[in-house]
Amino acid sequence: MRILVCYGSKRGGTAGIADIIARTLAARGFQVDLRPAAEIESVDGYEAVVVGGALYMSRWHRDARRFVRRHTQELRARPVWLFSSGPLDDSATWNEVPPVEQVQRLMARIGAQGHITFGGRLLPDAKGFIASKMASSLAGDWRDPRIIRAWAEGMADGLRAFERTPSHAAEDTPIWH
Ligand SMILES: Cc1cc2nc3c(=O)[nH]c(=O)nc-3n(C[C@H](O)[C@H](O)[C@H](O)COP(=O)(O)O)c2cc1C
C-alpha cells in the first residue's frame, strides 16, 4: 500500500512531525512518500493520504488547505487522516485539542478518518515581527515523538483493516472446511 504524507509548514516544525509519521508508517511496511503539500499535483497511485498543517492565528497552513480543496474528489475516495501542529505548551500532550473550525469543515468535505493536534515548535530566533515577539516568551518544542509515533501506529492498524478485502478475509478464514 502506497501512502502520501504531506504537510504545510512555515518554519519546519510541522515538516518534522510529518517526517516522524512517514518513518513510523514505513517501519510498518508501507511505501511512503513525504512531500510538501504545495508540490503535489496528483494523488493518483496513493491508497491513503495524511495531511498536516501548522496553525497560525487559528488557521491551518495555506498549503494544507489548498491541497485538500484542490483534491477533494480524489481524497473522498481514499482514507485520509489530518493533523494540526500548534500549541506552544503542554495542552496537546494531556488533552485532545479539537480541530479548528476551518479544519473541521475540510474534514467533513472529504470524509476524513480522523484528526489530531500535536504540540508545536517555535525557535528562539524565529523570524518575523509577531513570531519573534512571541518567541521571547513562548519559544520551545512541544512536539512529543512518542505521541506522534503512537498516532501513526494507530493509523497503520486502521490501514491494515482497509487492506483486508473480502477475498483476503476469505483466505484468512477457511470456513469451507
Ligand atoms: C504568529 C504565530 C501565530 C500562531 N498561532 C497559533 C494558533 O493560532 N494556534 C496554535 O495552536 N498555535 C499557533 N502558533 C504556534 C505554531 O502553530 C507552532 O509554532 C507550529 O509548530 C509552527 O509550525 P511550523 O514550524 O511548521 O510553521 C502560532 C505561532 C506563530 C509564530
PDB file of C-alpha atoms and ligand atoms in Angstrom:
ATOM      1  CA  MET A   1       0.000   0.000   0.000  1.00  0.00           C
ATOM      2  CA  ARG A   2       1.394   3.413  -1.008  1.00  0.00           C
ATOM      3  CA  ILE A   3       0.760   6.321   1.336  1.00  0.00           C
ATOM      4  CA  LEU A   4       1.302  10.035   0.787  1.00  0.00           C
ATOM      5  CA  VAL A   5       2.308  12.067   3.840  1.00  0.00           C
ATOM      6  CA  CYS A   6       2.232  15.788   3.003  1.00  0.00           C
ATOM      7  CA  TYR A   7       2.344  18.994   5.003  1.00  0.00           C
ATOM      8  CA  GLY A   8       2.055  22.775   5.079  1.00  0.00           C
ATOM      9  CA  SER A   9       4.808  24.177   7.276  1.00  0.00           C
ATOM     10  CA  LYS A  10       6.225  27.685   7.594  1.00  0.00           C
ATOM     11  CA  ARG A  11       9.131  27.144   9.989  1.00  0.00           C
ATOM     12  CA  GLY A  12       9.838  23.421   9.700  1.00  0.00           C
ATOM     13  CA  GLY A  13       8.151  22.163  12.872  1.00  0.00           C
ATOM     14  CA  THR A  14       5.210  20.546  11.091  1.00  0.00           C
ATOM     15  CA  ALA A  15       7.524  19.074   8.467  1.00  0.00           C
ATOM     16  CA  GLY A  16       9.393  17.366  11.325  1.00  0.00           C
ATOM     17  CA  ILE A  17       6.161  15.822  12.616  1.00  0.00           C
ATOM     18  CA  ALA A  18       5.300  14.585   9.117  1.00  0.00           C
ATOM     19  CA  ASP A  19       8.758  13.028   8.931  1.00  0.00           C
ATOM     20  CA  ILE A  20       8.175  11.023  12.128  1.00  0.00           C
ATOM     21  CA  ILE A  21       4.786   9.859  10.824  1.00  0.00           C
ATOM     22  CA  ALA A  22       6.291   8.831   7.476  1.00  0.00           C
ATOM     23  CA  ARG A  23       9.102   6.886   9.166  1.00  0.00           C
ATOM     24  CA  THR A  24       6.675   5.125  11.510  1.00  0.00           C
ATOM     25  CA  LEU A  25       4.474   4.037   8.599  1.00  0.00           C
ATOM     26  CA  ALA A  26       7.497   2.936   6.558  1.00  0.00           C
ATOM     27  CA  ALA A  27       8.714   0.834   9.504  1.00  0.00           C
ATOM     28  CA  ARG A  28       5.321  -0.910   9.408  1.00  0.00           C
ATOM     29  CA  GLY A  29       5.973  -1.956   5.803  1.00  0.00           C
ATOM     30  CA  PHE A  30       4.041   0.728   3.879  1.00  0.00           C
ATOM     31  CA  GLN A  31       5.535   2.505   0.892  1.00  0.00           C
ATOM     32  CA  VAL A  32       5.580   6.147   1.962  1.00  0.00           C
ATOM     33  CA  ASP A  33       6.241   9.410   0.127  1.00  0.00           C
ATOM     34  CA  LEU A  34       6.867  12.508   2.260  1.00  0.00           C
ATOM     35  CA  ARG A  35       6.301  15.810   0.413  1.00  0.00           C
ATOM     36  CA  PRO A  36       5.338  19.455   0.937  1.00  0.00           C
ATOM     37  CA  ALA A  37       1.612  19.762   0.144  1.00  0.00           C
ATOM     38  CA  ALA A  38       2.236  22.626  -2.299  1.00  0.00           C
ATOM     39  CA  GLU A  39       4.251  20.296  -4.555  1.00  0.00           C
ATOM     40  CA  ILE A  40       1.623  17.605  -5.007  1.00  0.00           C
ATOM     41  CA  GLU A  41      -0.062  17.657  -8.382  1.00  0.00           C
ATOM     42  CA  SER A  42      -1.931  14.387  -8.101  1.00  0.00           C
ATOM     43  CA  VAL A  43      -2.738  11.752  -5.506  1.00  0.00           C
ATOM     44  CA  ASP A  44      -3.075   9.031  -8.145  1.00  0.00           C
ATOM     45  CA  GLY A  45      -1.267   5.901  -7.087  1.00  0.00           C
ATOM     46  CA  TYR A  46      -1.705   6.573  -3.368  1.00  0.00           C
ATOM     47  CA  GLU A  47      -4.161   4.441  -1.477  1.00  0.00           C
ATOM     48  CA  ALA A  48      -4.148   6.600   1.641  1.00  0.00           C
ATOM     49  CA  VAL A  49      -3.152  10.168   2.481  1.00  0.00           C
ATOM     50  CA  VAL A  50      -2.018  12.023   5.608  1.00  0.00           C
ATOM     51  CA  VAL A  51      -2.155  15.838   5.522  1.00  0.00           C
ATOM     52  CA  GLY A  52      -0.664  18.060   8.211  1.00  0.00           C
ATOM     53  CA  GLY A  53      -0.772  21.806   8.657  1.00  0.00           C
ATOM     54  CA  ALA A  54       0.752  24.315  11.050  1.00  0.00           C
ATOM     55  CA  LEU A  55      -1.693  26.554  12.910  1.00  0.00           C
ATOM     56  CA  TYR A  56      -1.272  30.305  12.558  1.00  0.00           C
ATOM     57  CA  MET A  57      -3.901  32.597  14.098  1.00  0.00           C
ATOM     58  CA  SER A  58      -6.297  29.633  14.337  1.00  0.00           C
ATOM     59  CA  ARG A  59      -5.931  28.942  10.649  1.00  0.00           C
ATOM     60  CA  TRP A  60      -4.458  25.859   9.012  1.00  0.00           C
ATOM     61  CA  HIS A  61      -1.393  26.499   6.826  1.00  0.00           C
ATOM     62  CA  ARG A  62      -2.485  27.647   3.388  1.00  0.00           C
ATOM     63  CA  ASP A  63      -0.655  24.846   1.528  1.00  0.00           C
ATOM     64  CA  ALA A  64      -2.506  22.159   3.504  1.00  0.00           C
ATOM     65  CA  ARG A  65      -5.846  23.920   2.962  1.00  0.00           C
ATOM     66  CA  ARG A  66      -5.310  24.346  -0.734  1.00  0.00           C
ATOM     67  CA  PHE A  67      -4.171  20.745  -1.111  1.00  0.00           C
ATOM     68  CA  VAL A  68      -7.417  19.447   0.411  1.00  0.00           C
ATOM     69  CA  ARG A  69      -9.569  21.809  -1.670  1.00  0.00           C
ATOM     70  CA  ARG A  70      -7.708  21.016  -4.895  1.00  0.00           C
ATOM     71  CA  HIS A  71      -8.003  17.242  -4.468  1.00  0.00           C
ATOM     72  CA  THR A  72     -11.376  16.999  -2.737  1.00  0.00           C
ATOM     73  CA  GLN A  73     -12.861  14.410  -5.090  1.00  0.00           C
ATOM     74  CA  GLU A  74      -9.800  12.139  -5.012  1.00  0.00           C
ATOM     75  CA  LEU A  75      -9.489  12.448  -1.238  1.00  0.00           C
ATOM     76  CA  ARG A  76     -13.124  11.499  -0.726  1.00  0.00           C
ATOM     77  CA  ALA A  77     -12.345   8.171  -2.372  1.00  0.00           C
ATOM     78  CA  ARG A  78      -9.430   7.332  -0.029  1.00  0.00           C
ATOM     79  CA  PRO A  79      -8.816   7.011   3.691  1.00  0.00           C
ATOM     80  CA  VAL A  80      -7.380  10.363   4.794  1.00  0.00           C
ATOM     81  CA  TRP A  81      -6.064  11.489   8.174  1.00  0.00           C
ATOM     82  CA  LEU A  82      -5.340  15.109   9.078  1.00  0.00           C
ATOM     83  CA  PHE A  83      -3.165  16.614  11.754  1.00  0.00           C
ATOM     84  CA  SER A  84      -2.508  20.098  13.047  1.00  0.00           C
ATOM     85  CA  SER A  85       0.560  21.375  14.829  1.00  0.00           C
ATOM     86  CA  GLY A  86       0.255  24.344  17.097  1.00  0.00           C
ATOM     87  CA  PRO A  87       0.046  24.710  20.861  1.00  0.00           C
ATOM     88  CA  LEU A  88       3.223  26.106  22.394  1.00  0.00           C
ATOM     89  CA  ASP A  89       2.518  24.489  25.764  1.00  0.00           C
ATOM     90  CA  ASP A  90       1.655  21.012  27.011  1.00  0.00           C
ATOM     91  CA  SER A  91      -2.098  21.315  26.304  1.00  0.00           C
ATOM     92  CA  ALA A  92      -1.889  18.898  23.350  1.00  0.00           C
ATOM     93  CA  THR A  93       0.075  16.411  25.461  1.00  0.00           C
ATOM     94  CA  TRP A  94      -2.615  15.960  28.084  1.00  0.00           C
ATOM     95  CA  ASN A  95      -5.809  16.910  26.268  1.00  0.00           C
ATOM     96  CA  GLU A  96      -7.398  16.307  22.925  1.00  0.00           C
ATOM     97  CA  VAL A  97      -7.246  19.683  21.183  1.00  0.00           C
ATOM     98  CA  PRO A  98     -10.122  19.743  18.680  1.00  0.00           C
ATOM     99  CA  PRO A  99      -9.506  20.788  15.069  1.00  0.00           C
ATOM    100  CA  VAL A 100     -10.065  24.489  14.335  1.00  0.00           C
ATOM    101  CA  GLU A 101     -13.340  25.267  12.558  1.00  0.00           C
ATOM    102  CA  GLN A 102     -11.680  25.538   9.182  1.00  0.00           C
ATOM    103  CA  VAL A 103     -10.167  22.056   9.553  1.00  0.00           C
ATOM    104  CA  GLN A 104     -13.495  20.658  10.793  1.00  0.00           C
ATOM    105  CA  ARG A 105     -15.089  21.869   7.564  1.00  0.00           C
ATOM    106  CA  LEU A 106     -12.339  20.312   5.443  1.00  0.00           C
ATOM    107  CA  MET A 107     -12.711  17.020   7.322  1.00  0.00           C
ATOM    108  CA  ALA A 108     -16.436  16.959   6.584  1.00  0.00           C
ATOM    109  CA  ARG A 109     -15.766  17.819   2.960  1.00  0.00           C
ATOM    110  CA  ILE A 110     -13.537  14.791   2.368  1.00  0.00           C
ATOM    111  CA  GLY A 111     -14.940  12.407   4.988  1.00  0.00           C
ATOM    112  CA  ALA A 112     -11.628  12.238   6.864  1.00  0.00           C
ATOM    113  CA  GLN A 113     -10.927   9.241   9.086  1.00  0.00           C
ATOM    114  CA  GLY A 114      -9.537  11.321  11.915  1.00  0.00           C
ATOM    115  CA  HIS A 115      -7.562  14.283  13.179  1.00  0.00           C
ATOM    116  CA  ILE A 116      -5.118  15.077  15.947  1.00  0.00           C
ATOM    117  CA  THR A 117      -3.492  18.274  17.181  1.00  0.00           C
ATOM    118  CA  PHE A 118       0.157  17.905  18.167  1.00  0.00           C
ATOM    119  CA  GLY A 119       2.157  20.398  20.187  1.00  0.00           C
ATOM    120  CA  GLY A 120       4.133  22.857  18.081  1.00  0.00           C
ATOM    121  CA  ARG A 121       7.606  24.346  17.996  1.00  0.00           C
ATOM    122  CA  LEU A 122       8.824  27.915  17.945  1.00  0.00           C
ATOM    123  CA  LEU A 123      12.558  28.529  17.806  1.00  0.00           C
ATOM    124  CA  PRO A 124      14.053  31.326  19.947  1.00  0.00           C
ATOM    125  CA  ASP A 125      15.424  33.025  16.824  1.00  0.00           C
ATOM    126  CA  ALA A 126      12.152  32.836  14.837  1.00  0.00           C
ATOM    127  CA  LYS A 127      11.989  35.442  12.096  1.00  0.00           C
ATOM    128  CA  GLY A 128       9.012  37.743  11.560  1.00  0.00           C
ATOM    129  CA  PHE A 129       7.621  40.637  13.594  1.00  0.00           C
ATOM    130  CA  ILE A 130       4.951  38.725  15.533  1.00  0.00           C
ATOM    131  CA  ALA A 131       6.833  35.421  15.660  1.00  0.00           C
ATOM    132  CA  SER A 132       9.963  36.982  17.133  1.00  0.00           C
ATOM    133  CA  LYS A 133       7.891  38.798  19.772  1.00  0.00           C
ATOM    134  CA  MET A 134       6.093  35.553  20.619  1.00  0.00           C
ATOM    135  CA  ALA A 135       9.397  33.690  20.758  1.00  0.00           C
ATOM    136  CA  SER A 136      10.696  35.898  23.574  1.00  0.00           C
ATOM    137  CA  SER A 137       8.196  34.254  25.922  1.00  0.00           C
ATOM    138  CA  LEU A 138       6.912  31.157  24.101  1.00  0.00           C
ATOM    139  CA  ALA A 139       9.931  29.601  22.346  1.00  0.00           C
ATOM    140  CA  GLY A 140      10.074  25.863  22.836  1.00  0.00           C
ATOM    141  CA  ASP A 141       9.497  22.483  21.265  1.00  0.00           C
ATOM    142  CA  TRP A 142       6.256  20.831  22.350  1.00  0.00           C
ATOM    143  CA  ARG A 143       6.284  18.101  19.726  1.00  0.00           C
ATOM    144  CA  ASP A 144       6.345  14.747  21.520  1.00  0.00           C
ATOM    145  CA  PRO A 145       7.744  11.992  19.271  1.00  0.00           C
ATOM    146  CA  ARG A 146       6.112   9.276  21.394  1.00  0.00           C
ATOM    147  CA  ILE A 147       2.646  10.767  20.890  1.00  0.00           C
ATOM    148  CA  ILE A 148       3.301  11.272  17.174  1.00  0.00           C
ATOM    149  CA  ARG A 149       4.512   7.692  16.732  1.00  0.00           C
ATOM    150  CA  ALA A 150       1.597   6.285  18.717  1.00  0.00           C
ATOM    151  CA  TRP A 151      -0.880   8.145  16.499  1.00  0.00           C
ATOM    152  CA  ALA A 152       0.862   6.869  13.346  1.00  0.00           C
ATOM    153  CA  GLU A 153       0.806   3.317  14.731  1.00  0.00           C
ATOM    154  CA  GLY A 154      -2.946   3.613  15.236  1.00  0.00           C
ATOM    155  CA  MET A 155      -3.291   4.773  11.663  1.00  0.00           C
ATOM    156  CA  ALA A 156      -1.181   1.828  10.449  1.00  0.00           C
ATOM    157  CA  ASP A 157      -3.563  -0.542  12.261  1.00  0.00           C
ATOM    158  CA  GLY A 158      -6.513   1.187  10.606  1.00  0.00           C
ATOM    159  CA  LEU A 159      -4.886   0.910   7.188  1.00  0.00           C
ATOM    160  CA  ARG A 160      -4.266  -2.803   7.622  1.00  0.00           C
ATOM    161  CA  ALA A 161      -8.000  -3.153   8.143  1.00  0.00           C
ATOM    162  CA  PHE A 162      -8.639  -1.263   4.872  1.00  0.00           C
ATOM    163  CA  GLU A 163      -6.196  -3.576   3.119  1.00  0.00           C
ATOM    164  CA  ARG A 164      -8.142  -6.663   4.146  1.00  0.00           C
ATOM    165  CA  THR A 165     -10.503  -7.058   1.230  1.00  0.00           C
ATOM    166  CA  PRO A 166     -13.315  -9.634   1.348  1.00  0.00           C
ATOM    167  CA  SER A 167     -11.239 -12.013  -0.806  1.00  0.00           C
ATOM    168  CA  HIS A 168      -8.306 -11.819   1.619  1.00  0.00           C
ATOM    169  CA  ALA A 169     -10.668 -12.249   4.523  1.00  0.00           C
ATOM    170  CA  ALA A 170     -11.962 -15.416   2.888  1.00  0.00           C
ATOM    171  CA  GLU A 171      -8.377 -16.730   2.626  1.00  0.00           C
ATOM    172  CA  ASP A 172      -7.804 -15.926   6.303  1.00  0.00           C
ATOM    173  CA  THR A 173     -10.905 -17.804   7.375  1.00  0.00           C
ATOM    174  CA  PRO A 174     -11.311 -21.169   5.671  1.00  0.00           C
ATOM    175  CA  ILE A 175     -14.990 -21.502   6.525  1.00  0.00           C
ATOM    176  CA  TRP A 176     -15.475 -24.123   3.780  1.00  0.00           C
ATOM    177  CA  HIS A 177     -13.513 -26.733   5.826  1.00  0.00           C
TER     178      HIS A 177
HETATM  179  C1  LIG B   1       2.452  34.240  14.585  1.00  0.00           C
HETATM  180  C2  LIG B   1       2.105  32.894  15.141  1.00  0.00           C
HETATM  181  C3  LIG B   1       0.772  32.536  15.316  1.00  0.00           C
HETATM  182  C4  LIG B   1       0.455  31.290  15.850  1.00  0.00           C
HETATM  183  N1  LIG B   1      -0.874  30.968  16.006  1.00  0.00           N
HETATM  184  C5  LIG B   1      -1.194  29.772  16.566  1.00  0.00           C
HETATM  185  C6  LIG B   1      -2.557  29.396  16.772  1.00  0.00           C
HETATM  186  O1  LIG B   1      -3.482  30.120  16.433  1.00  0.00           O
HETATM  187  N2  LIG B   1      -2.816  28.208  17.354  1.00  0.00           N
HETATM  188  C7  LIG B   1      -1.824  27.357  17.743  1.00  0.00           C
HETATM  189  O2  LIG B   1      -2.099  26.289  18.296  1.00  0.00           O
HETATM  190  N3  LIG B   1      -0.504  27.667  17.522  1.00  0.00           N
HETATM  191  C8  LIG B   1      -0.175  28.840  16.956  1.00  0.00           C
HETATM  192  N4  LIG B   1       1.146  29.164  16.731  1.00  0.00           N
HETATM  193  C9  LIG B   1       2.178  28.167  17.007  1.00  0.00           C
HETATM  194  C10 LIG B   1       2.582  27.450  15.720  1.00  0.00           C
HETATM  195  O3  LIG B   1       1.481  26.754  15.205  1.00  0.00           O
HETATM  196  C11 LIG B   1       3.716  26.448  16.007  1.00  0.00           C
HETATM  197  O4  LIG B   1       4.871  27.203  16.219  1.00  0.00           O
HETATM  198  C12 LIG B   1       3.890  25.456  14.873  1.00  0.00           C
HETATM  199  O5  LIG B   1       4.681  24.385  15.319  1.00  0.00           O
HETATM  200  C13 LIG B   1       4.522  26.102  13.649  1.00  0.00           C
HETATM  201  O6  LIG B   1       4.711  25.152  12.647  1.00  0.00           O
HETATM  202  P1  LIG B   1       5.801  25.317  11.500  1.00  0.00           P
HETATM  203  O7  LIG B   1       7.157  25.355  12.182  1.00  0.00           O
HETATM  204  O8  LIG B   1       5.641  24.080  10.690  1.00  0.00           O
HETATM  205  O9  LIG B   1       5.491  26.558  10.751  1.00  0.00           O
HETATM  206  C14 LIG B   1       1.485  30.375  16.201  1.00  0.00           C
HETATM  207  C15 LIG B   1       2.814  30.753  16.007  1.00  0.00           C
HETATM  208  C16 LIG B   1       3.142  31.988  15.489  1.00  0.00           C
HETATM  209  C17 LIG B   1       4.590  32.341  15.293  1.00  0.00           C
END
